[in-house]
Short mmCIF file of C-alpha atoms in Angstrom, two decimals:
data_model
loop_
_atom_site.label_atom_id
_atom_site.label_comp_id
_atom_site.label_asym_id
_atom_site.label_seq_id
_atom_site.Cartn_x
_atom_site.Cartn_y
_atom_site.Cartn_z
CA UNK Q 9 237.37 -38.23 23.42
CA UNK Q 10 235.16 -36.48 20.98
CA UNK Q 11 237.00 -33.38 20.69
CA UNK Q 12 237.60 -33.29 17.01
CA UNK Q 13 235.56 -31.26 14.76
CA UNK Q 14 234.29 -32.21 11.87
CA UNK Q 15 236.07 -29.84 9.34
CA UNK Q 16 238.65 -28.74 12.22
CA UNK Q 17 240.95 -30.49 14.19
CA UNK Q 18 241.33 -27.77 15.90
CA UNK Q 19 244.92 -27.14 18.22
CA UNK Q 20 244.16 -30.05 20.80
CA UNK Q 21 243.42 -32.51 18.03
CA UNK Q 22 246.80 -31.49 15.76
CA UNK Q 23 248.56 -31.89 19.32
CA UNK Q 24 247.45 -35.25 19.81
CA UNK Q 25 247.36 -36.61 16.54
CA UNK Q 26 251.28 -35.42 16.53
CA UNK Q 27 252.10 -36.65 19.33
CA UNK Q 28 250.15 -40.56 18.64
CA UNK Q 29 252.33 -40.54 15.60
CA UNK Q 30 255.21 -39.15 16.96
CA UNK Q 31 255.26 -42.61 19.91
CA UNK Q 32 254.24 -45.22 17.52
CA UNK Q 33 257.06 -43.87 14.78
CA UNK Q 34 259.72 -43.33 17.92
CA UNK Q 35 258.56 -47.58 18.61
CA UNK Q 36 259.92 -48.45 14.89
CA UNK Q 37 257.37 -48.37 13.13
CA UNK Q 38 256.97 -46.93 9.22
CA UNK Q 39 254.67 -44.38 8.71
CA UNK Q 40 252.00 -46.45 6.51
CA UNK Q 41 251.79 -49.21 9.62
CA UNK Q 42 251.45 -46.18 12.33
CA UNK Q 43 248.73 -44.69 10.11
CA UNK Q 44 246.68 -47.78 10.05
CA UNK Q 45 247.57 -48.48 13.96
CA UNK Q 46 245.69 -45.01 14.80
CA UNK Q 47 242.89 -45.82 12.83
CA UNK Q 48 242.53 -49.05 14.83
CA UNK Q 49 243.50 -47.12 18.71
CA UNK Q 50 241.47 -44.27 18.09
CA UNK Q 51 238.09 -46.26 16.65
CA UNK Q 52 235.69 -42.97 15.35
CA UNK Q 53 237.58 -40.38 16.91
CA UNK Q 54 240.02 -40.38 13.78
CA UNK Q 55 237.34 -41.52 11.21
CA UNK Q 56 236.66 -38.20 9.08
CA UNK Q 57 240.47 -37.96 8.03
CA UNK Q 58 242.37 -40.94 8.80
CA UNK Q 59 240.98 -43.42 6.28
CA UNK Q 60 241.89 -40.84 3.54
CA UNK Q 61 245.45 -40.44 4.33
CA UNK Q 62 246.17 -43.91 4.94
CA UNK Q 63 244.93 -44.42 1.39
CA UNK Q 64 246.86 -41.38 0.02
CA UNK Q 65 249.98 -42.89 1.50
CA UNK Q 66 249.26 -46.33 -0.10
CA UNK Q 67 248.95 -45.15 -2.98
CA UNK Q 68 252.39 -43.72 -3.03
CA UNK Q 69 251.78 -40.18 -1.97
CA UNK Q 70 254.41 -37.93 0.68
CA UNK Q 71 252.74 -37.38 4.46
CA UNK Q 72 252.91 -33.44 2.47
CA UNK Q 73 250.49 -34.01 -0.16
CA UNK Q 74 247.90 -36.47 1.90
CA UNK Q 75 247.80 -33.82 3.97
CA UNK Q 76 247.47 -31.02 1.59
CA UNK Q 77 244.20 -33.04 0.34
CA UNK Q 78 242.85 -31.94 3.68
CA UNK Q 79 244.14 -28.84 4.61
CA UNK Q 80 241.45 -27.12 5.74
CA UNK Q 81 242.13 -29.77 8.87
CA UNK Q 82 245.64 -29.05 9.59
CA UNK Q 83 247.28 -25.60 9.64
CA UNK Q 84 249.63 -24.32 7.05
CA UNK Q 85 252.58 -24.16 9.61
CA UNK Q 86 251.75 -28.12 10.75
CA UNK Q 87 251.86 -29.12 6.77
CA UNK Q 88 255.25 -27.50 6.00
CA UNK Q 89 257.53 -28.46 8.69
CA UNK Q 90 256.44 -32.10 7.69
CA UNK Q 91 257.45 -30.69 3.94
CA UNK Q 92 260.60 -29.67 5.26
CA UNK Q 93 261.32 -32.77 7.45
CA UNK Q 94 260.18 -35.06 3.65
CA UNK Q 95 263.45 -33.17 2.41
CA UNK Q 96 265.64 -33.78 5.21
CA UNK Q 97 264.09 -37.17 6.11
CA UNK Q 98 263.76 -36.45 10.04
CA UNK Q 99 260.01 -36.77 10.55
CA UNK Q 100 260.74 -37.13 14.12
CA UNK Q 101 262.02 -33.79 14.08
CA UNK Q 102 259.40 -32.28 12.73
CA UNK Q 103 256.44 -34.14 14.84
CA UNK Q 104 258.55 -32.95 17.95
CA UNK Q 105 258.76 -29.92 16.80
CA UNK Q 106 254.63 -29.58 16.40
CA UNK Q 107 254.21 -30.78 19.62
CA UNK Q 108 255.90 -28.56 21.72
CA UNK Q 109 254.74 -25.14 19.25
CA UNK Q 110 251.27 -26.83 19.78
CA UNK Q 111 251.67 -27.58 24.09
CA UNK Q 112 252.81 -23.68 24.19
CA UNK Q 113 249.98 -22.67 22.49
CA UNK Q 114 247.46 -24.47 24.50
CA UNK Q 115 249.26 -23.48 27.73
CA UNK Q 116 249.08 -19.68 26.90
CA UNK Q 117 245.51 -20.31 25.79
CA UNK Q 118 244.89 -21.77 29.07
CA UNK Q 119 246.65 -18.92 30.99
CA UNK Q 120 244.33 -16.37 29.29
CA UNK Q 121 241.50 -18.48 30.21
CA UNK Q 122 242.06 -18.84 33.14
CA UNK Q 123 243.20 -15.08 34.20
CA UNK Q 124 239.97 -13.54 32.24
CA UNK Q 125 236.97 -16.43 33.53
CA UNK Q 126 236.45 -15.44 36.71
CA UNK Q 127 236.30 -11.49 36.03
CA UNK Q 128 234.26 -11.76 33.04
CA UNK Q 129 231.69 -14.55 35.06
CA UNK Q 130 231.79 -11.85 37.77
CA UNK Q 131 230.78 -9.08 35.14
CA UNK Q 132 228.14 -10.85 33.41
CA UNK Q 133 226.32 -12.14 36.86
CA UNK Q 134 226.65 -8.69 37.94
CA UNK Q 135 225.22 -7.06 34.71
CA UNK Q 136 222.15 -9.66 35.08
CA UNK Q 137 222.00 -8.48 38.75
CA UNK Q 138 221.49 -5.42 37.88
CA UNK Q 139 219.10 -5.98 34.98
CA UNK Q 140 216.63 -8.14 37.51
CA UNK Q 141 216.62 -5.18 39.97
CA UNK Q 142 215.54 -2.60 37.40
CA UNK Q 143 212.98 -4.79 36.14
CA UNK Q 144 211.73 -6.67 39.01
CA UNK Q 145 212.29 -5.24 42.53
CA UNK Q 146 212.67 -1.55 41.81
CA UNK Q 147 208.94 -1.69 40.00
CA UNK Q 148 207.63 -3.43 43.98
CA UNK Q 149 209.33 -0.41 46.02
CA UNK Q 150 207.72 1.70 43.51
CA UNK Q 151 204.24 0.94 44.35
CA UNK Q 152 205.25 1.14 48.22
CA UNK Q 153 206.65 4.80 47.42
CA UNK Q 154 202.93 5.22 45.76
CA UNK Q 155 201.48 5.08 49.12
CA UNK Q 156 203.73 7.86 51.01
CA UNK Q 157 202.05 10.56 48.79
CA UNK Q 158 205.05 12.32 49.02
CA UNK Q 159 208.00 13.72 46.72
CA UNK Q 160 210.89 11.10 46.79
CA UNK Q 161 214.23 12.21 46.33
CA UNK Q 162 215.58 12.94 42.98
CA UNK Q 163 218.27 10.06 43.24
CA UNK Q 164 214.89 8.15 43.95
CA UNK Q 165 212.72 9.55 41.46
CA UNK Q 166 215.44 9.30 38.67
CA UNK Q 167 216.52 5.38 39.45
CA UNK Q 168 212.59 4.80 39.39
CA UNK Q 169 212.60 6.62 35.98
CA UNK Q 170 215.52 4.50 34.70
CA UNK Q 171 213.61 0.88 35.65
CA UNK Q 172 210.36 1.99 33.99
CA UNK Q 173 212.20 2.34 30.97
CA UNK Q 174 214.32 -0.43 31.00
CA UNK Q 175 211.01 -2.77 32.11
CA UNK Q 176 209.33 -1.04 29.12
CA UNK Q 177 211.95 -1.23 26.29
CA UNK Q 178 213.53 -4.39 27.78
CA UNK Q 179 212.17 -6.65 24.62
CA UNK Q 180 213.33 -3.58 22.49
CA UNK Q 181 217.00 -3.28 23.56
CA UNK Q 182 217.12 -6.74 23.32
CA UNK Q 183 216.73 -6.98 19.77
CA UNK Q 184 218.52 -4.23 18.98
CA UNK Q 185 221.96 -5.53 21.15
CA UNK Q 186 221.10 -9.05 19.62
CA UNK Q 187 220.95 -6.99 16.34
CA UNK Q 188 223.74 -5.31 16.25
CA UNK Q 189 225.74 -8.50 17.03
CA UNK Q 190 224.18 -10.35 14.33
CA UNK Q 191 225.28 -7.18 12.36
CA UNK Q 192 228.47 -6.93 13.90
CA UNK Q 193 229.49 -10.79 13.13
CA UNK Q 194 228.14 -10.71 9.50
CA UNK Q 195 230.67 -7.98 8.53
CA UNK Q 196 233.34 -9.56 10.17
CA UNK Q 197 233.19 -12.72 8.76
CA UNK Q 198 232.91 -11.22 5.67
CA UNK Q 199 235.09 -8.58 5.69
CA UNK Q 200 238.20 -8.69 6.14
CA UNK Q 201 238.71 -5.15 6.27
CA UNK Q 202 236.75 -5.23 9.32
CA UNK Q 203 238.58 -8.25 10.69
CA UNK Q 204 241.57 -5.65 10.30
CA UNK Q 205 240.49 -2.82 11.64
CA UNK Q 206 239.58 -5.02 14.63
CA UNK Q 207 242.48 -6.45 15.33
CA UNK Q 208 244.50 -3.29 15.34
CA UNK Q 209 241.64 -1.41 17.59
CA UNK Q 210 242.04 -4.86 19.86
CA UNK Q 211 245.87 -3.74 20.48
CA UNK Q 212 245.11 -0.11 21.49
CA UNK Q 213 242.65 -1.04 24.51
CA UNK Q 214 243.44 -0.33 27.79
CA UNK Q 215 245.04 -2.79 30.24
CA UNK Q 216 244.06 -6.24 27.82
CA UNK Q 217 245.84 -4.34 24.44
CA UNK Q 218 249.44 -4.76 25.37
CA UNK Q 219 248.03 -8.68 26.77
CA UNK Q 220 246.90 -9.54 23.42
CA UNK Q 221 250.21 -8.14 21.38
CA UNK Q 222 252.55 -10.07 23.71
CA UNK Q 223 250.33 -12.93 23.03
CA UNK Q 224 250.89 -12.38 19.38
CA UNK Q 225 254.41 -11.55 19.41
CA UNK Q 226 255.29 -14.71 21.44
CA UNK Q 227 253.39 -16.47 19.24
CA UNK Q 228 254.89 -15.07 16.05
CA UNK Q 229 258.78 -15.89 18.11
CA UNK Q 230 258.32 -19.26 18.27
CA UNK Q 231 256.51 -20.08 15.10
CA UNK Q 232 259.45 -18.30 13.28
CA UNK Q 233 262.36 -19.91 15.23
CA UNK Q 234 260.70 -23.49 15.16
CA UNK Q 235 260.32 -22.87 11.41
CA UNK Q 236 263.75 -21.72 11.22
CA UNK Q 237 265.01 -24.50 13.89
CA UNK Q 238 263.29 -27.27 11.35
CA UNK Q 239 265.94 -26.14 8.23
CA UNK Q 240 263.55 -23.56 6.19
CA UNK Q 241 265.65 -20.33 4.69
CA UNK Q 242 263.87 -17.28 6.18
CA UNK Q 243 262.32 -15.91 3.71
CA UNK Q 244 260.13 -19.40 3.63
CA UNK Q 245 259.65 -19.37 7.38
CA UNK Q 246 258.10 -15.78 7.41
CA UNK Q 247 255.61 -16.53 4.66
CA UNK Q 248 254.55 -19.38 6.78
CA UNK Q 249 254.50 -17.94 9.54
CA UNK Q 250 252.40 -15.18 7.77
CA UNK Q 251 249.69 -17.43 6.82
CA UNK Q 252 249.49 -19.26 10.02
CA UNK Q 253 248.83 -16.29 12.03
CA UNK Q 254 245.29 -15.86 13.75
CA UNK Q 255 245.71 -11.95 13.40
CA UNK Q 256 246.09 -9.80 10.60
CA UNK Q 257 248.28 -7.82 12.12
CA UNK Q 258 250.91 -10.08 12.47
CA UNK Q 259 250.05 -11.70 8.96
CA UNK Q 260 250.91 -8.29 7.34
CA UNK Q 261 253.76 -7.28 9.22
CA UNK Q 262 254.87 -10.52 8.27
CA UNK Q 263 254.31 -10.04 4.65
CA UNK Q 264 255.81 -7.21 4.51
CA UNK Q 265 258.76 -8.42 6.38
CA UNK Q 266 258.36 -11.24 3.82
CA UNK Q 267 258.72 -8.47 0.62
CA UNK Q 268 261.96 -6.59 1.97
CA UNK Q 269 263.92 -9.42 2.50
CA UNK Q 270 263.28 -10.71 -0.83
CA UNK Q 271 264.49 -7.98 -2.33
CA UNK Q 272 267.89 -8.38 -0.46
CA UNK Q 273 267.21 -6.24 2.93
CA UNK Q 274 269.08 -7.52 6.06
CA UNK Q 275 266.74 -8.59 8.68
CA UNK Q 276 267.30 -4.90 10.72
CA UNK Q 277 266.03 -2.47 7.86
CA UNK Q 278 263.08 -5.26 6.78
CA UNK Q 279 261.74 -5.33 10.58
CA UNK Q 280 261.99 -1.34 10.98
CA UNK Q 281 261.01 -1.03 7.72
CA UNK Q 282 257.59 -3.87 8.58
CA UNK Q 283 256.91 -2.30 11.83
CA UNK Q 284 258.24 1.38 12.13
CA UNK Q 285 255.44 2.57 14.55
CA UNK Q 286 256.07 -0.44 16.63
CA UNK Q 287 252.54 -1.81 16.27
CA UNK Q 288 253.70 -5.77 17.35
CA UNK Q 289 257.27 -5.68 17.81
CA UNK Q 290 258.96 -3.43 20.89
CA UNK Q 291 262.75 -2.20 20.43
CA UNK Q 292 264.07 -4.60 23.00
CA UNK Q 293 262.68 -7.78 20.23
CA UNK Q 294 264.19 -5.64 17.35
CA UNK Q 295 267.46 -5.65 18.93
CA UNK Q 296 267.73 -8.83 19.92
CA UNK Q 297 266.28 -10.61 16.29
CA UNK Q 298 269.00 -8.20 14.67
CA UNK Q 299 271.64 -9.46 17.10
CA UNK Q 300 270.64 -13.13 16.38
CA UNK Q 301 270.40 -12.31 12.55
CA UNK Q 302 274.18 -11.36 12.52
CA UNK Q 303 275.40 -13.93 15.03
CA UNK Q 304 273.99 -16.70 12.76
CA UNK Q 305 271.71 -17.89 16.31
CA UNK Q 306 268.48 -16.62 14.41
CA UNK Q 307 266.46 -19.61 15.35
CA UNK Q 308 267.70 -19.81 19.06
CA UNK Q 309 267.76 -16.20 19.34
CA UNK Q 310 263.37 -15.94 18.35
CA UNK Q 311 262.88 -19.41 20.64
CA UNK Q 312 264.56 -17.77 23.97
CA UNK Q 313 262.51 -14.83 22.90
CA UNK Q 314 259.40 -16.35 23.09
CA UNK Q 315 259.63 -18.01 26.04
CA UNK Q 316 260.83 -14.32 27.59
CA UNK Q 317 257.26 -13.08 26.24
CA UNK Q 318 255.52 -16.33 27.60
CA UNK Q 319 256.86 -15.17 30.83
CA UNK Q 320 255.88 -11.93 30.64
CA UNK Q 321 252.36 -12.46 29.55
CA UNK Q 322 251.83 -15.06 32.55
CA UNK Q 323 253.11 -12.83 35.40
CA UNK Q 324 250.80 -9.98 33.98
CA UNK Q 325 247.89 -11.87 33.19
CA UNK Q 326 248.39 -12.82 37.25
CA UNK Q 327 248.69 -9.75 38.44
CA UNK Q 328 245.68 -8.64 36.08
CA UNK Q 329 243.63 -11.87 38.14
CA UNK Q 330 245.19 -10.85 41.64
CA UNK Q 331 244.22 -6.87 40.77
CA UNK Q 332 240.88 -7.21 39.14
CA UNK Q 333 239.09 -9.44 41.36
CA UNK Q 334 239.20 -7.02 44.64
CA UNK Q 335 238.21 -4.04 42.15
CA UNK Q 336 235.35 -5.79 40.75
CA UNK Q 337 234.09 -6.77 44.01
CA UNK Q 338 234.84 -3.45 45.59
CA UNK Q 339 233.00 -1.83 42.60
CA UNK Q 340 230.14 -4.44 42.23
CA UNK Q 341 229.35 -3.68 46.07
CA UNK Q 342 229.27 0.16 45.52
CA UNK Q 343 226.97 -0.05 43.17
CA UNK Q 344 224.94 -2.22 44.52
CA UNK Q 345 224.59 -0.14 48.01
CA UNK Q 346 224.01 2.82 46.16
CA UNK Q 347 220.81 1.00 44.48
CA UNK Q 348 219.72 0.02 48.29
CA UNK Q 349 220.89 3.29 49.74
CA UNK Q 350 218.89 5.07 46.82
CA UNK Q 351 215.86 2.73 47.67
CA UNK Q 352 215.82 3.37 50.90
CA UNK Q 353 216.10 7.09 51.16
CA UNK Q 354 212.28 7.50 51.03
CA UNK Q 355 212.12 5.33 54.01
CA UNK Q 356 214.30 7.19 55.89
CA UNK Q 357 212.81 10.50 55.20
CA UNK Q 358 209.63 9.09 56.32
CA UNK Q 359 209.51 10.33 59.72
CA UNK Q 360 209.30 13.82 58.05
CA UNK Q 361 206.15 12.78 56.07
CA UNK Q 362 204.47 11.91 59.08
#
């Protein structure tokens, strides 16, 4: 069990840490007593953060500020539903709470996972496939043609053409794709101007854009209406939910969200005024938030949402699995019987050389 990072907990090791404390606190025990219980359960699993906050809590310190002393472990929407559950004294609550915004968020990691593996092993072998042929076994039917002394055919002479200069640049291209990642990744760590532009470009692709912005809407649903569910005013529960987003879209949409209803917009104009070209949101989500606003069911209203979204994102990311894996074999085998096909055309025209 030696999932936790150094620096990171990381999702699964918020989840179970939550949910540890959640059992021994549900059994009767105070906090301080369940602190020092994990340290003992969990041996060095627990070691780079859980001798610090027991100490921080001995010393008189909230669960808030302990864990503010290491945020960089927890994220910011973790940290303030336990503020908010200090103020109404249900810790409970909140740890429940965490755990089941922390179980969906595995799960629809896991769905993505599990839709995208297979295609994207299938692409890779098949790109390696196809790189071994051009370097290895075109170059042997190439010193066979050699012998025929005779003028191959131009689908021939051009695939021949195409594997000497793969073979001979190989190292080359190398670099320069390993390159131009290296590139690629500096910028966008440090930029996050690049991190932005990314992100938007990510929910324009074909076929996996409208996958990744009803990831990101369902996430942003059920951060909002947990938040919301846990006591926060809104205004507090969209600047959370701002700065515990993994995408800049969302974190701006939600900042500006954040701005209009600060100064006094109802929830309809701030979310057509945050969104108007639709980038995250669709109409159907506008409607119903707006709907919830005004019926006072806010919280409910983004939670049902969200799980709508979930739903949606599952069946599609199945039929994506169930549609792309005949179409990449289908394609895969093309292309590799035109390479034989286009090998063995000299063969067959060798009764005519003769």
């Amino acid at each position: 069990m030696h999932f936790l990072l150094r620096r990171q907990l990381g999702i699964k090791g918020q989840l179970q840490f939550a949910e540890q404390l959640l059992s021994l606190l549900e059994s009767g025990l105070p906090l301080l007593n369940a602190i020092e219980l994990l340290q003992q359960v969990n041996g060095s699993d627990y070691d780079h953060f859980l001798p610090k906050l027991y100490t921080k809590l001995k010393q008189g310190n909230s669960l808030t500020q302990s864990l503010l002393l290491q945020a960089d472990l927890f994220s910011p929407e973790f940290i303030n539903l336990i503020r908010v559950s200090e103020r109404t004294g249900d810790l409970e609550l909140a740890l429940r709470t965490i755990c089941r915004q922390l179980s969906a968020k595995m799960e629809l990691s896991s769905q993505i996972r599990q839709a995208l593996t297979y295609p994207l092993i299938t692409l890779i072998s098949s790109l390696f496939l196809l790189v071994a042929m051009m370097i290895w076994v075109i170059p042997v039917f190439k010193e066979v043609f050699a012998n025929f002394r005779a003028e191959l055919p131009p689908a021939t002479s051009i695939l021949i053409a195409t594997s000497d200069l793969i073979k001979e640049f190989s190292l080359f291209i190398a670099l320069l794709s390993l390159g131009g990642a290296s590139i690629f990744i500096f910028f966008w760590v440090r930029s996050v101007r690049v991190q932005k532009l990314c992100d938007r470009i990510s929910f324009k692709l074909p076929i996996f854009g409208n996958l990744l912005r009803l990831a990101t809407l369902s996430n942003w649903c059920r951060t909002l209406g947990h938040l919301l569910h846990s006591g926060l005013a809104l205004p507090d529960a969209i600047r959370i939910t701002a700065q515990s987003s993994n995408h800049w879209l969302s974190h701006d949409l939600s900042a500006e969200l954040f701005k209009h209803l600060t100064r006094g917009w109802p929830l309809r104009e701030s979310l057509n005024k945050s969104d108007p070209h639709l980038y995250l949101f669709d109409k159907e989500t506008l409607h119903l938030l707006a709907i919830g606003a005004e019926s006072a069911s806010l919280a409910k209203m983004l939670n049902k949402r969200a799980e709508v979204l979930q739903t949606r994102l599952s069946n599609e990311l199945k039929t994506l699995g169930q549609t792309m894996e005949p179409l990449l074999m289908i394609g895969i085998g093309l292309i590799i019987g035109a390479l034989v096909v286009i090998l063995y055309l000299p063969i067959f025209n060798l009764g005519q050389v003769v």
